[in-house]
XYZ file of C-alpha atoms in Angstrom:
501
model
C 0.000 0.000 0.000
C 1.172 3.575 -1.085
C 0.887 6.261 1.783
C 1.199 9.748 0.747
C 1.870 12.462 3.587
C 1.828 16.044 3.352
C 2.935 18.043 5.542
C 4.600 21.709 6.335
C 6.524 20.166 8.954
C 9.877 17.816 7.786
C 10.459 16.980 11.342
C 6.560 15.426 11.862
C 7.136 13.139 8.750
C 10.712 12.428 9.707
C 8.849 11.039 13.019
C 6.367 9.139 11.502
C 8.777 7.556 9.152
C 11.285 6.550 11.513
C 8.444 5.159 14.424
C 6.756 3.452 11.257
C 6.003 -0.316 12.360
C 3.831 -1.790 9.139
C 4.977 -4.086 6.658
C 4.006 -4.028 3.067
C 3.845 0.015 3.096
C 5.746 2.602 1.139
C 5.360 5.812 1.923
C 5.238 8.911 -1.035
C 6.007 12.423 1.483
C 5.526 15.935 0.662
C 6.314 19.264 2.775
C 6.916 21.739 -0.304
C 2.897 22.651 -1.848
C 4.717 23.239 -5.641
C 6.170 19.732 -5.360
C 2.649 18.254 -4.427
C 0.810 17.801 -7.909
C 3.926 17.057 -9.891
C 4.454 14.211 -7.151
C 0.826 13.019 -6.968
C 0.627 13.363 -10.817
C 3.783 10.405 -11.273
C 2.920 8.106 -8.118
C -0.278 5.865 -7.421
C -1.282 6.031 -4.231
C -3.842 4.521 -1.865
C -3.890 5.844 1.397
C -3.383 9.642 1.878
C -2.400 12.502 5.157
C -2.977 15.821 3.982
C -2.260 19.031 6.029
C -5.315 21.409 5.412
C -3.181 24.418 3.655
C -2.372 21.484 0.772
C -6.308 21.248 0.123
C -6.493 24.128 -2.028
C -3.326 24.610 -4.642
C -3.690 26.418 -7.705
C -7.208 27.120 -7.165
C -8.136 23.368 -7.256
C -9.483 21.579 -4.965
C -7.091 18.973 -4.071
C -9.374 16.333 -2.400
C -11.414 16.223 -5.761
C -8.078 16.266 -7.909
C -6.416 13.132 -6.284
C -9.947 11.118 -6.348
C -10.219 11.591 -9.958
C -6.823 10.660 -10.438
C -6.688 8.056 -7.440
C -9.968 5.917 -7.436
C -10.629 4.386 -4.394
C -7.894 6.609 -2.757
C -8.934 7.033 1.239
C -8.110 11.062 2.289
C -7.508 12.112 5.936
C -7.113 15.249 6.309
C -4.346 16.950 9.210
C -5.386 19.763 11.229
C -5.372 21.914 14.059
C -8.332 23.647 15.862
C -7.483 26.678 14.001
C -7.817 25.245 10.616
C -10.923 22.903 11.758
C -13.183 24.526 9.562
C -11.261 23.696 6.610
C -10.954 20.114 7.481
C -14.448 19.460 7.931
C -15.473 21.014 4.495
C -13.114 18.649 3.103
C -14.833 15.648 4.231
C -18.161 17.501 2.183
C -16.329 17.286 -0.798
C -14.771 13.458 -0.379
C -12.195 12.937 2.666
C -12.630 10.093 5.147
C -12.048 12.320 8.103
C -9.545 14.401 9.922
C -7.179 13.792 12.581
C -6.746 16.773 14.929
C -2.761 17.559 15.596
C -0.689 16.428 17.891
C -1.326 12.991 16.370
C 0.963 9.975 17.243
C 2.464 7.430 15.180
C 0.052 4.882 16.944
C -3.219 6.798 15.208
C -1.664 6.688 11.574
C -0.886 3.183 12.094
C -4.106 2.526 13.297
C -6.043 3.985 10.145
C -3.471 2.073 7.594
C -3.745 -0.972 9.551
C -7.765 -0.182 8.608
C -6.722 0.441 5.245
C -4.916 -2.269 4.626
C -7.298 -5.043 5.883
C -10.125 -3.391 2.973
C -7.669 -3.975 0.944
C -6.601 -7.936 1.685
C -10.113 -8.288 2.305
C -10.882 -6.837 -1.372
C -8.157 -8.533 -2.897
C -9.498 -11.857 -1.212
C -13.011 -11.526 -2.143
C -11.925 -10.451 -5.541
C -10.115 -13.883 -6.050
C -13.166 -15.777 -5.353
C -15.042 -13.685 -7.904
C -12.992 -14.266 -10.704
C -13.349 -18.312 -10.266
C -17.329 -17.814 -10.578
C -16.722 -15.039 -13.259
C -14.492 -17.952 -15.687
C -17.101 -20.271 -14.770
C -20.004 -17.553 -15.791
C -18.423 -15.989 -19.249
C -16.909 -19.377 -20.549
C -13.686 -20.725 -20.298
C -12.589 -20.539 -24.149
C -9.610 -19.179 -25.136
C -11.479 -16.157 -26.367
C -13.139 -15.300 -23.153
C -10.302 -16.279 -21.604
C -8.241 -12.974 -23.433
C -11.174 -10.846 -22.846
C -11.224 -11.072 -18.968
C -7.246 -11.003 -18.731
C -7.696 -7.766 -20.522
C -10.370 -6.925 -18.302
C -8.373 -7.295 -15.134
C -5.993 -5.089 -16.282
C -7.896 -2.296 -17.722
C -10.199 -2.315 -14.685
C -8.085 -0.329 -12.043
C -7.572 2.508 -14.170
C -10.506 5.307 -15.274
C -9.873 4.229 -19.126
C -13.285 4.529 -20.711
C -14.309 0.940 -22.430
C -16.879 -0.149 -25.429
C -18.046 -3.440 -25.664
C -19.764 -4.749 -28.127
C -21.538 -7.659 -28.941
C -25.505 -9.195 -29.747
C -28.129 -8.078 -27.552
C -28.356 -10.135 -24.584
C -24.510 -11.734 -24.711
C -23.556 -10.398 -21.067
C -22.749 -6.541 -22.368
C -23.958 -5.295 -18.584
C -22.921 -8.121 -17.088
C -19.148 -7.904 -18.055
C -19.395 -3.692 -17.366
C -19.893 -4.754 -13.931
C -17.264 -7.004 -13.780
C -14.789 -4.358 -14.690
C -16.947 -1.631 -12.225
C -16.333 -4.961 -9.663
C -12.552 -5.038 -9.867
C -11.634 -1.278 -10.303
C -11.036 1.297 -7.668
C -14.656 2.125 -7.603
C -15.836 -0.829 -6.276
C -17.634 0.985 -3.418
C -19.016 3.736 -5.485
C -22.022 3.600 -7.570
C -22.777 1.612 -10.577
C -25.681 3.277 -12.685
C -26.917 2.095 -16.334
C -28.962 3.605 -18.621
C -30.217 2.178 -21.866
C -29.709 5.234 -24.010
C -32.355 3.652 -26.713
C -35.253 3.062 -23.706
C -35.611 6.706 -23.114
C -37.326 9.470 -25.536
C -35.197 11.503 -27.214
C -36.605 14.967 -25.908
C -35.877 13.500 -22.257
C -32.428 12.615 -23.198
C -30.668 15.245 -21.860
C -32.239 16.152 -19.052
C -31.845 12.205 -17.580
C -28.571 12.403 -17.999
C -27.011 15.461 -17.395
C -30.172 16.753 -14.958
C -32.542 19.831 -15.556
C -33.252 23.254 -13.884
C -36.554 24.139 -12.706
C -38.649 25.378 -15.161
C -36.098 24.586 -17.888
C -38.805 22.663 -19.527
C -42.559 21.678 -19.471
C -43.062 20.314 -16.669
C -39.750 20.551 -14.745
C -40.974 21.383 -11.261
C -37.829 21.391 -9.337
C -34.064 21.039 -10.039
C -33.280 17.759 -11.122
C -29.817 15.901 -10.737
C -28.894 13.670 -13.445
C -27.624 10.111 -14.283
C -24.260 11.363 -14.642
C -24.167 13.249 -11.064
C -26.147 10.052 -9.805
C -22.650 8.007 -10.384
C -20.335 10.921 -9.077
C -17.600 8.716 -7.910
C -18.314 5.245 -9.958
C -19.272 4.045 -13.005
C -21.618 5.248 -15.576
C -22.907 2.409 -18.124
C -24.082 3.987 -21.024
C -25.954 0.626 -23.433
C -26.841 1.368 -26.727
C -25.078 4.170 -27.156
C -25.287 4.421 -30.877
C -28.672 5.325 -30.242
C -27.495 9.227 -28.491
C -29.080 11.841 -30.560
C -26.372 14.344 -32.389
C -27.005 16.841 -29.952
C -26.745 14.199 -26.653
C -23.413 13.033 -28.707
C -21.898 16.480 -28.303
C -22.499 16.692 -24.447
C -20.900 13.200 -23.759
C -18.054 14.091 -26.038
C -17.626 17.355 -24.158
C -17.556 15.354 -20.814
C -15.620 12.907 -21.499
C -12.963 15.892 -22.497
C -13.268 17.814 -19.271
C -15.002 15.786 -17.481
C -17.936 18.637 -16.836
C -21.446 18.525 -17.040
C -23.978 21.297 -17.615
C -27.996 20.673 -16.292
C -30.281 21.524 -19.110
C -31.352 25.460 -18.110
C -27.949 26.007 -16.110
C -24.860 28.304 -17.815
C -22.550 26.832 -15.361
C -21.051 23.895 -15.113
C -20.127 21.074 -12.977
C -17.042 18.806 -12.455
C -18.502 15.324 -11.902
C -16.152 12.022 -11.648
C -17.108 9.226 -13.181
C -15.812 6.619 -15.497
C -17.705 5.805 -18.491
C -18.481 2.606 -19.966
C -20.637 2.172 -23.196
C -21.884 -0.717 -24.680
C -23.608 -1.525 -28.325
C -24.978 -4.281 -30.472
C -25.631 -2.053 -33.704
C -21.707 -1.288 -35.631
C -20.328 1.968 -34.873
C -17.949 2.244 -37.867
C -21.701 2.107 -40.184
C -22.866 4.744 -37.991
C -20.164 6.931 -38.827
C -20.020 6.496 -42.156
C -23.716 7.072 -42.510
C -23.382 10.606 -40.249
C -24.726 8.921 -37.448
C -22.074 9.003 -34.519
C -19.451 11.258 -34.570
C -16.292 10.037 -35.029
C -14.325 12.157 -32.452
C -16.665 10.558 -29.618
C -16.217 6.654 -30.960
C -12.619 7.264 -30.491
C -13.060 8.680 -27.017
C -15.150 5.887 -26.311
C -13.036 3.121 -27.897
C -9.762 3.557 -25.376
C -10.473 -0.400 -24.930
C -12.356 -2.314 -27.044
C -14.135 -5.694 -25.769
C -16.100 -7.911 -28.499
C -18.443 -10.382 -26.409
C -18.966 -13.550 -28.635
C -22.270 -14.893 -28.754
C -23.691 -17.435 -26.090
C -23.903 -20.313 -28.950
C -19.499 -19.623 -29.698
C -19.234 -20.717 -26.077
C -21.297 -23.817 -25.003
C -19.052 -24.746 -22.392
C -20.161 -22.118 -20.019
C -24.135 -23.328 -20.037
C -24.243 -25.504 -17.577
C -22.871 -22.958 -15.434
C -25.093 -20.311 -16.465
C -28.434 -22.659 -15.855
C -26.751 -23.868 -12.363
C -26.754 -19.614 -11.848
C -30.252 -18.929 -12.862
C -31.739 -22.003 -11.185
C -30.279 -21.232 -7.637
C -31.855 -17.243 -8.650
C -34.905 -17.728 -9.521
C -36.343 -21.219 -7.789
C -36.069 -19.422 -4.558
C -38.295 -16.228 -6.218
C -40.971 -19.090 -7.544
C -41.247 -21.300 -4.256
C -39.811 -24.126 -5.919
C -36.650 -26.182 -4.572
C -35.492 -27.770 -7.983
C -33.083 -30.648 -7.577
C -33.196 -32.628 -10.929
C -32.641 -32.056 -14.397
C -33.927 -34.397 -16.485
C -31.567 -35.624 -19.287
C -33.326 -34.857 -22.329
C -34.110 -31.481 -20.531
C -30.105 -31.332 -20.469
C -29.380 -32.205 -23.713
C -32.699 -29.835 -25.166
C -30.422 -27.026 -23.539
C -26.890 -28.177 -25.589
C -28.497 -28.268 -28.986
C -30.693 -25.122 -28.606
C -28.643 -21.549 -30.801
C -29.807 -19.100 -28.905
C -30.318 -16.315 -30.732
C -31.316 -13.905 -28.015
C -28.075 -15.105 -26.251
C -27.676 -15.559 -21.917
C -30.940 -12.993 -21.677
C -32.719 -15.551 -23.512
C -31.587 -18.176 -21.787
C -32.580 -17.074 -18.207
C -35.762 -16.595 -19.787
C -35.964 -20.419 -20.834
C -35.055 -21.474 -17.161
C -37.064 -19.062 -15.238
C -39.886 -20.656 -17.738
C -38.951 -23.881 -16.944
C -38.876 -23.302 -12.891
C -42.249 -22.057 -13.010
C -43.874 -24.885 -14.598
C -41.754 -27.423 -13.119
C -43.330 -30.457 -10.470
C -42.174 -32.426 -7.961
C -38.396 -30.267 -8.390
C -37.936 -31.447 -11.490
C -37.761 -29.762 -14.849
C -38.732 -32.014 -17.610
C -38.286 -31.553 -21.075
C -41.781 -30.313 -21.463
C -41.294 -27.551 -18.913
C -38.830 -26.033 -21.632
C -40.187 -23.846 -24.582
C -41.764 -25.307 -27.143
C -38.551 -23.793 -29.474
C -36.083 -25.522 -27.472
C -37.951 -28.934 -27.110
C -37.731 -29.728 -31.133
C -34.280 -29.731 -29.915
C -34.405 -32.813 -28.397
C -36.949 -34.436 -30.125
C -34.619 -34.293 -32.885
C -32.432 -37.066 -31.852
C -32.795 -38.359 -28.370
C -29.606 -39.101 -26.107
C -29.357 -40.578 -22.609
C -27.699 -37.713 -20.821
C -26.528 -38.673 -16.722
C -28.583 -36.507 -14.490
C -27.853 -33.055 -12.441
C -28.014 -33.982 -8.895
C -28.978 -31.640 -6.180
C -25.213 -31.610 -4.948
C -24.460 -29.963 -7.802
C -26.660 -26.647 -8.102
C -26.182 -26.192 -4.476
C -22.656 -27.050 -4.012
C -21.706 -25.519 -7.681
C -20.007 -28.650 -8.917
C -21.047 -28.910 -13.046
C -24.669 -29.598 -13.463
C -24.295 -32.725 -15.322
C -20.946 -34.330 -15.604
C -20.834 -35.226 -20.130
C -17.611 -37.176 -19.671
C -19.811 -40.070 -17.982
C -22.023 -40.273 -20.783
C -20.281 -43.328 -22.526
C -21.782 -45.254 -19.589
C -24.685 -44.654 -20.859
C -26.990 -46.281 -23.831
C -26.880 -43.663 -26.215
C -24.025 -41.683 -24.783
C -21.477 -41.846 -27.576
C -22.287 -38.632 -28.965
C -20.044 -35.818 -28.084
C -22.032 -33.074 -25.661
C -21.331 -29.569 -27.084
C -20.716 -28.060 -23.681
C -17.234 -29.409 -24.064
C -16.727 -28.238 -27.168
C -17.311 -25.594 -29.031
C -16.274 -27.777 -32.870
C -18.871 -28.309 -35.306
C -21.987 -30.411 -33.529
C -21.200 -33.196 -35.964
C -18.112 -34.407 -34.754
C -17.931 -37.054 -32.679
C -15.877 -37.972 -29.596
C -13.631 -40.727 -28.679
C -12.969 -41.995 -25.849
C -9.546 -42.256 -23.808
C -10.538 -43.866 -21.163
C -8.503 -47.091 -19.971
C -10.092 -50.020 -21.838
C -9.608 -54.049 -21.655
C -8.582 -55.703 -24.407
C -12.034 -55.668 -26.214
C -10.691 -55.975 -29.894
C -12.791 -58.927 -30.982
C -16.137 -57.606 -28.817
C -18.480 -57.374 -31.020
C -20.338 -53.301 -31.243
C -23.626 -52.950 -31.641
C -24.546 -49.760 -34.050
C -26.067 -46.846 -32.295
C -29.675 -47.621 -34.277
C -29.533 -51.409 -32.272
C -28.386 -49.672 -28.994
C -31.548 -47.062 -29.698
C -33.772 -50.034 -30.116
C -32.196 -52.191 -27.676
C -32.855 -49.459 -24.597
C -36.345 -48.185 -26.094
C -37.530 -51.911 -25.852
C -36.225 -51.841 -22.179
C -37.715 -48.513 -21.087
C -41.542 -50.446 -22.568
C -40.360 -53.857 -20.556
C -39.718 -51.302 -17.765
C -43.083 -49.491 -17.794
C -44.963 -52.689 -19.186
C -45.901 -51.076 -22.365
C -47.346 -48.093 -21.006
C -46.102 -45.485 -23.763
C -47.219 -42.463 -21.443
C -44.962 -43.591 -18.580
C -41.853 -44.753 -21.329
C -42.188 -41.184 -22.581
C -42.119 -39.558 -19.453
C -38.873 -41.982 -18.355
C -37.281 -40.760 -21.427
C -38.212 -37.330 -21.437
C -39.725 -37.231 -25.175
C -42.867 -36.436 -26.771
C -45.530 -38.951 -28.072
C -44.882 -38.079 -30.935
C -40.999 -39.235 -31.259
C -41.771 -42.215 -29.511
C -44.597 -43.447 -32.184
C -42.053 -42.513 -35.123
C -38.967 -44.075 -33.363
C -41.799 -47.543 -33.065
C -41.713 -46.774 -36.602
C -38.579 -46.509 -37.543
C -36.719 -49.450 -35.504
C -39.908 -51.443 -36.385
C -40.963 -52.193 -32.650
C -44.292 -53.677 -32.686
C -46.944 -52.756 -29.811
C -49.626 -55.620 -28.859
C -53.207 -54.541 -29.716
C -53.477 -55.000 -25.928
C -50.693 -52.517 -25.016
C -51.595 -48.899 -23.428
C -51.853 -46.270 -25.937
């Protein structure tokens, strides 16, 4: 942890320096006022003791300066009773507190001892996070590059566009790099810049003045002001009118912000992160987005693939929505049945991880007994499995509350119609098909059955099972009527006249 002190007095930081008892500290001192920007300007810095006649240098206020520059920095201000006054206006505009002079080397130890434990604990909790977040965004190589880039981006007040289809995690992954910045502790506020009418625009986000428009009763703080201090998601930004365009440009330049009705203008800190499905690059080229603002927004650039590029992460993703949403519905789900499972592999998604929280908060709702079935899906993602049944093993209850992998694919060969390779561990072409390593016997001259015996083989066990009651052989293998009378069909299993219809 960097500890910046600044101070009129040489002797008081000599002190402090020499008493100094902390490990993992390195302190950043300062008793000249012209040597204080040019030093704050080249060091980071986390923790900070400021004497109250540094506050104000150059006619900037130096509490705002270092927490624009600084995220996340924590400001005590030094004082005596004579300078009091100025020490508690400081903590209006930011600072943590004051600490009245004399003050002992025991008392600065005692806040960076404070300071430092946010931070383990941060750093900790952080850790944690980022096993759920590889679990959550996929771990593919490409996802993989995004969040390394993420992790390193996030600390500093770069603005960041991502891109991507509606509903691929846009938000999501803006709070992930809100999450793991210097903000953490600061608001997060999003907007969707297309949801709101374009004569309101303004006025949302930058705030309004009484009476600067119909209806405008009272002064009215803004989206932007709402964040001071965090993070600002702006989604579907392409969709800012030219005018709105201007104002964000102008902000992101000065980082001021002027209410609609107001000639003066106000500093506000905040980072900005937009986010778009439509192509910016068109836009431009048609007139529609100004060029000078995609480049302001486009410091770091983060393409989200689509959810259908990374299967792997979809078990994870329905283990997350199940454990949010069965608890909203009254329903303790602890089985997912396999063609439910495999429904869920083969389904595109074209509307992406929104869409799919959408299928299993569906499929909660209408599920019995905590169970979702293949018929508790959407009718869309059902043809799925109807197209070609497979015996998938089932999720067990251990697994959504324990957050092991909901079903486990590399058991499947153990399985009658397992030999077909589950797309959430890979992300080839769905007609490839997997081998397996495991450790075998010496089997050469066995003889193998072809997957259209093995098909007929288990369907005629699943009738001997349920003694030829089609309903319950459906139900056992979680597919429609329907399949089962063509699959009758097409292996040429013949029902008695006798036999339950």
């Amino acid at each position: 942890m960097k500890i910046l002190i600044a101070d009129l007095d040489k002797n008081f930081i000599s002190d402090i320096q020499r008493s100094w008892s902390i490990p993992d500290t390195d302190f950043v001192v300062c008793s000249d006022k012209d040597a204080f920007m040019p030093l704050t300007k080249s060091q980071p810095i986390d923790l900070a003791f400021i004497e109250v006649p540094f506050l104000m240098l150059e006619n900037m206020d130096m509490v705002s300066y270092l927490k624009e520059r600084h995220p996340g920095i924590e400001i005590y201000v030094l004082c005596n009773d004579k300078n009091l006054p100025g020490a508690t206006s400081a903590i209006s505009r930011g600072a943590s507190s004051f600490l009245i002079k004399p003050v002992s080397v025991a008392q600065f130890e005692e806040v960076a001892k404070k300071a430092l434990t946010q931070r383990q604990n941060k750093s900790t909790a952080q850790l944690m996070e980022s096993q759920v977040l590889d679990s959550l965004l996929g771990n593919t190589p490409e996802m993989r590059k995004i969040l390394k880039t993420v992790y390193k981006i996030a600390p500093t007040t770069s603005t960041v566009l991502i891109t991507g289809e509606s509903g691929s995690g846009k938000e999501f992954l803006a709070k992930i790099v809100h999450r793991y910045s210097k903000r953490s502790e600061a608001p997060f506020v999003a907007v969707n810049c297309g949801a709101i009418p374009e004569n309101l625009v303004e006025s949302e986000l930058f705030g309004s003045k009484k009476g600067s428009y119909t209806g405008s009763t009272a002064d009215k703080k803004g989206l932007f002001e709402s964040a001071n201090g965090g993070t600002l998601f702006l989604d579907e930004v392409g969709e800012l009118s030219p005018a709105t365009q201007v104002k964000l440009l102008r902000f992101l330049q000065n980082h001021e912000i002027r209410r609609v009705g107001e000639t003066t203008s106000r500093y506000v800190d905040v980072r900005v992160i937009a986010a778009t499905n439509r192509d910016l690059k068109d836009a431009m080229l048609e007139g529609r987005f100004r060029e000078d603002l995609y480049y302001r927004l486009n410091t770091f650039h983060l393409q989200l693939p689509p959810l259908r590029n990374r299967k792997p992460v979809i078990p994870a993703l329905v283990r997350y929505f199940i454990l949010k949403y069965k608890e909203t519905h009254g329903k303790d789900i602890v089985d997912l049945e396999p063609a439910a499972q495999y429904a869920l592999s083969r389904y595109r998604y074209p509307g992406n991880i929104r869409e799919l929280e959408n299928i299993i908060e569906h499929a909660i709702v209408l599920s019995e007994n905590g169970i979702i079935r293949l018929e508790d899906l959407p009718e869309e993602v059902q043809q799925e499995a109807n197209e070609k049944p497979i015996a998938i093993p089932h999720m067990k209850q251990e697994a959504i509350t324990n957050g092991e992998a909901l079903w486990d694919t590399e058991d499947s060969v153990s399985h009658p119609a397992g030999l077909v390779e589950s797309e959430f561990t890979s992300s080839e072409p769905r007609n490839k098909i997997a081998t397996s390593t495991a450790p075998q016997n010496d089997s050469s001259n066995e003889e193998i059955l072809s997957l259209e015996e093995m098909e007929r083989r288990h369907i005629l066990h699943a009738l001997s099972i349920c003694k030829g009651n089609r309903t319950e052989v459906c139900k056992r293998l979680g597919i429609s009527r329907a399949t089962l009378w063509r699959k009758l069909k097409e292996l040429k299993i013949a029902m008695e006249e006798g036999d339950e219809a």
